[in-house]
Coordinates of N, CA, C and O in Angstrom, one line a residue:
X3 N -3.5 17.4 0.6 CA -3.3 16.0 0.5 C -3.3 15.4 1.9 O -2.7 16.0 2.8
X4 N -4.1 14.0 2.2 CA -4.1 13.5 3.3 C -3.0 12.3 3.2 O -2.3 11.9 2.3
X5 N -3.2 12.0 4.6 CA -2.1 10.6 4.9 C -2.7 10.0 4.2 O -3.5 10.3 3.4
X6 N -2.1 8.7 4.4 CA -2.1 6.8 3.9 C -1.8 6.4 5.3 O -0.9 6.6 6.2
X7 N -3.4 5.7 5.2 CA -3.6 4.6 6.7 C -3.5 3.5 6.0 O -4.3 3.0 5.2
X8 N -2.0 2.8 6.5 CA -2.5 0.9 6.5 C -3.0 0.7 7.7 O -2.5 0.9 8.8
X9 N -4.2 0.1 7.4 CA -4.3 -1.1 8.5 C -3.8 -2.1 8.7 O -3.5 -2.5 7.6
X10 N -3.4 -3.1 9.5 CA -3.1 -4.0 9.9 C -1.4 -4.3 9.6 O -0.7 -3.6 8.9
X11 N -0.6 -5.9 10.5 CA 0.0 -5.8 10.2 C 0.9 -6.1 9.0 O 2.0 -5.9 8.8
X12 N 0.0 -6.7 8.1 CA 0.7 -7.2 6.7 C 1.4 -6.5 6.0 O 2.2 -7.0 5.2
X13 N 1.2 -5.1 6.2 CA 1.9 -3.8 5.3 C 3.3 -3.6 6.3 O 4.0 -2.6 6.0
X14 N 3.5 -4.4 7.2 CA 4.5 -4.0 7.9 C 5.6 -4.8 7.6 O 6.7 -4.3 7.7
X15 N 5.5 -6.4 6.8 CA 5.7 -7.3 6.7 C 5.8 -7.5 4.8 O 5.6 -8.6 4.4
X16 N 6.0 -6.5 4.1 CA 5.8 -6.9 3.0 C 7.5 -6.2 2.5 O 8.2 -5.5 3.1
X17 N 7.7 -6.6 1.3 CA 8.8 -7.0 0.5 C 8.8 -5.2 -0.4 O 7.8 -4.6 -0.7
X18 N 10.0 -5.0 -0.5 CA 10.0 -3.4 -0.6 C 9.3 -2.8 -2.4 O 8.9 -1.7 -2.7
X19 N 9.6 -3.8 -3.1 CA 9.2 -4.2 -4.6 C 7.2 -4.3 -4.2 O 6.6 -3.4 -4.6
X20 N 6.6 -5.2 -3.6 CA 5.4 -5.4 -3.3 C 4.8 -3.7 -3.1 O 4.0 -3.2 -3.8
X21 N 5.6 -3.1 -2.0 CA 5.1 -2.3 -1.3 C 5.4 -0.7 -2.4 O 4.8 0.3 -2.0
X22 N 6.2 -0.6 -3.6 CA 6.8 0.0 -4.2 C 5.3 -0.2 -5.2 O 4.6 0.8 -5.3
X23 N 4.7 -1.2 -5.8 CA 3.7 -1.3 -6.7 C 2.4 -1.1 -5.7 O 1.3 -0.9 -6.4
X24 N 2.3 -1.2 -4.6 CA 1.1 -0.8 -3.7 C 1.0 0.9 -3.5 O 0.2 1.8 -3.2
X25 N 2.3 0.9 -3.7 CA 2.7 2.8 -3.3 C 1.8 3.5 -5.1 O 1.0 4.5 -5.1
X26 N 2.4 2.7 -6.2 CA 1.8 3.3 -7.3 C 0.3 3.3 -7.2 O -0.2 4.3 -7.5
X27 N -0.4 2.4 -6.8 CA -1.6 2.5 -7.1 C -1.9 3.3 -6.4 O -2.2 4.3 -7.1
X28 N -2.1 3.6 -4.8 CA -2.1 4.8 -4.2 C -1.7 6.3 -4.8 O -2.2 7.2 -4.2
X29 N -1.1 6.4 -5.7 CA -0.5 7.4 -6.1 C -1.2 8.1 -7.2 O -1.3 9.3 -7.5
X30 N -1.9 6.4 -8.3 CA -3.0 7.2 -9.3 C -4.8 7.2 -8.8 O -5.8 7.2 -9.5
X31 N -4.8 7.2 -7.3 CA -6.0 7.5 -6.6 C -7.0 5.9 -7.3 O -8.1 5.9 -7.7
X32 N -6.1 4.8 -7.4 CA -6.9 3.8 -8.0 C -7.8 3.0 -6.4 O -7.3 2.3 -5.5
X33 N -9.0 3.4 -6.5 CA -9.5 3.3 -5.1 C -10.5 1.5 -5.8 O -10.8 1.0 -6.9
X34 N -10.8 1.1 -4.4 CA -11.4 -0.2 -4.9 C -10.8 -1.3 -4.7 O -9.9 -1.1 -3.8
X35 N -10.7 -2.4 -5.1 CA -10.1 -3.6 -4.5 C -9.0 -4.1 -5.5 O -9.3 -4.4 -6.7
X36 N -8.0 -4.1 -5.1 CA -6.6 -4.7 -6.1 C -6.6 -5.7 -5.3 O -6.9 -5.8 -4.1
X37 N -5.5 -7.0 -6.8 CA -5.1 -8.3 -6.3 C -3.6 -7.6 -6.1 O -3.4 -7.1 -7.2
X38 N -2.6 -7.3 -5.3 CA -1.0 -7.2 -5.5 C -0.4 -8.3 -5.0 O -1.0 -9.1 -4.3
X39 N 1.2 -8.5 -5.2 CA 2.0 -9.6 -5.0 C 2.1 -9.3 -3.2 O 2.3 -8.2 -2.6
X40 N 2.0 -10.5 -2.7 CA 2.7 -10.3 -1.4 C 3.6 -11.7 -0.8 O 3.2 -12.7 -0.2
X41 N 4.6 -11.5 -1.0 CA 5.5 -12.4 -0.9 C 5.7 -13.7 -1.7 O 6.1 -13.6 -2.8
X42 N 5.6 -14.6 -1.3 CA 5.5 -15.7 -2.7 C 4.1 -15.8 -3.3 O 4.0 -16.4 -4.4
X43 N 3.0 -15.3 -2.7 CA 1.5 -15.3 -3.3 C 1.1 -14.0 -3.8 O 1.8 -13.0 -4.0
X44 N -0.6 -14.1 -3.8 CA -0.9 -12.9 -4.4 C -2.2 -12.8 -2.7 O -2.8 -13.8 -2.1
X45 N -2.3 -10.9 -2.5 CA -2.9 -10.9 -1.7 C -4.5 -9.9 -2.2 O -4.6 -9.5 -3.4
X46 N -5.0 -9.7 -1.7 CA -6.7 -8.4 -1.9 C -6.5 -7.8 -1.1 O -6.4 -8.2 0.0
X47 N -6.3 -6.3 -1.6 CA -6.2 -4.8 -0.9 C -7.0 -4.4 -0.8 O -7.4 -4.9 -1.8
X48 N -8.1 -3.5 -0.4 CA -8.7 -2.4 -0.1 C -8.6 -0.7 -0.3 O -8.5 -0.1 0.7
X49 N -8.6 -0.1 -1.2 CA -8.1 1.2 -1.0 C -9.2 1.9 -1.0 O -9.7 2.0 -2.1
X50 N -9.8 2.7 0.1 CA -10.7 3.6 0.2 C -10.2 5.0 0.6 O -9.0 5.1 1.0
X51 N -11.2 6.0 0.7 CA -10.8 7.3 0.5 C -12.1 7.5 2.1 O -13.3 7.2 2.2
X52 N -11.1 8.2 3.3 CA -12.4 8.9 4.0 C -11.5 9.8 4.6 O -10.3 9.8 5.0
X53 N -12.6 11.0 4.5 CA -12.3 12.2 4.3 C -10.9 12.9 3.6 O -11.3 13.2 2.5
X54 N -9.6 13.3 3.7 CA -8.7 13.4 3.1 C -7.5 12.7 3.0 O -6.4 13.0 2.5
X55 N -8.1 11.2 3.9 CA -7.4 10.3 4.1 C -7.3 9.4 3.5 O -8.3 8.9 3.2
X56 N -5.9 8.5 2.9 CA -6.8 7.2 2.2 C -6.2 6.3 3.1 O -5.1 6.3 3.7
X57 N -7.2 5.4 3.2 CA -7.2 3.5 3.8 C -6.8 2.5 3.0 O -7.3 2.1 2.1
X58 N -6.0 2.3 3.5 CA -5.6 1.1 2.9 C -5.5 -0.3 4.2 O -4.8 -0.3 5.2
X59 N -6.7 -1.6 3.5 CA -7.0 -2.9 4.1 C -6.7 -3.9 3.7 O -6.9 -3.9 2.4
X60 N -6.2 -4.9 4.2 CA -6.6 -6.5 3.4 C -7.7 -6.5 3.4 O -8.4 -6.0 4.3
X61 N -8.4 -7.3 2.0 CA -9.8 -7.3 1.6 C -9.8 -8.8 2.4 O -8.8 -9.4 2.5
X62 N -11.0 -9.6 2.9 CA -11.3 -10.6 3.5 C -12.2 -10.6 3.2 O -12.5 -9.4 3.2
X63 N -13.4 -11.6 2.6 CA -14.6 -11.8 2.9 C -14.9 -12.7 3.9 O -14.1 -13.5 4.3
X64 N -16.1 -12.6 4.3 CA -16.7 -13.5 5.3 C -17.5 -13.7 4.9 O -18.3 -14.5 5.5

């Protein structure tokens, strides 16, 4: 089993319930873009897998 990479700071900054339902999805390998709660709104995650690592991003488009 590898780590869990957050990127950035928003995972640093989130509410223990948020981060508790961000942990489940991580947990059933649900890889791809989730909407989760992040503080009074809703935010786009990122969950990818590289090499035995998984990533976890805010999704942004540009």
């Amino acid at each position: 089993m590898g780590n869990v990479i957050y990127e950035g700071d928003d995972f640093k900054r989130m509410y223990r319930s948020d981060m508790a339902s961000l942990q489940r999805l991580i947990s059933t390998k649900s890889f791809g873009i989730h909407e989760i709660s992040y503080k009074e709104g809703k935010i786009k995650v990122q969950i990818t897998k590289k090499g035995d690592d998984i990533v976890v991003k805010r999704f942004r488009v540009m």
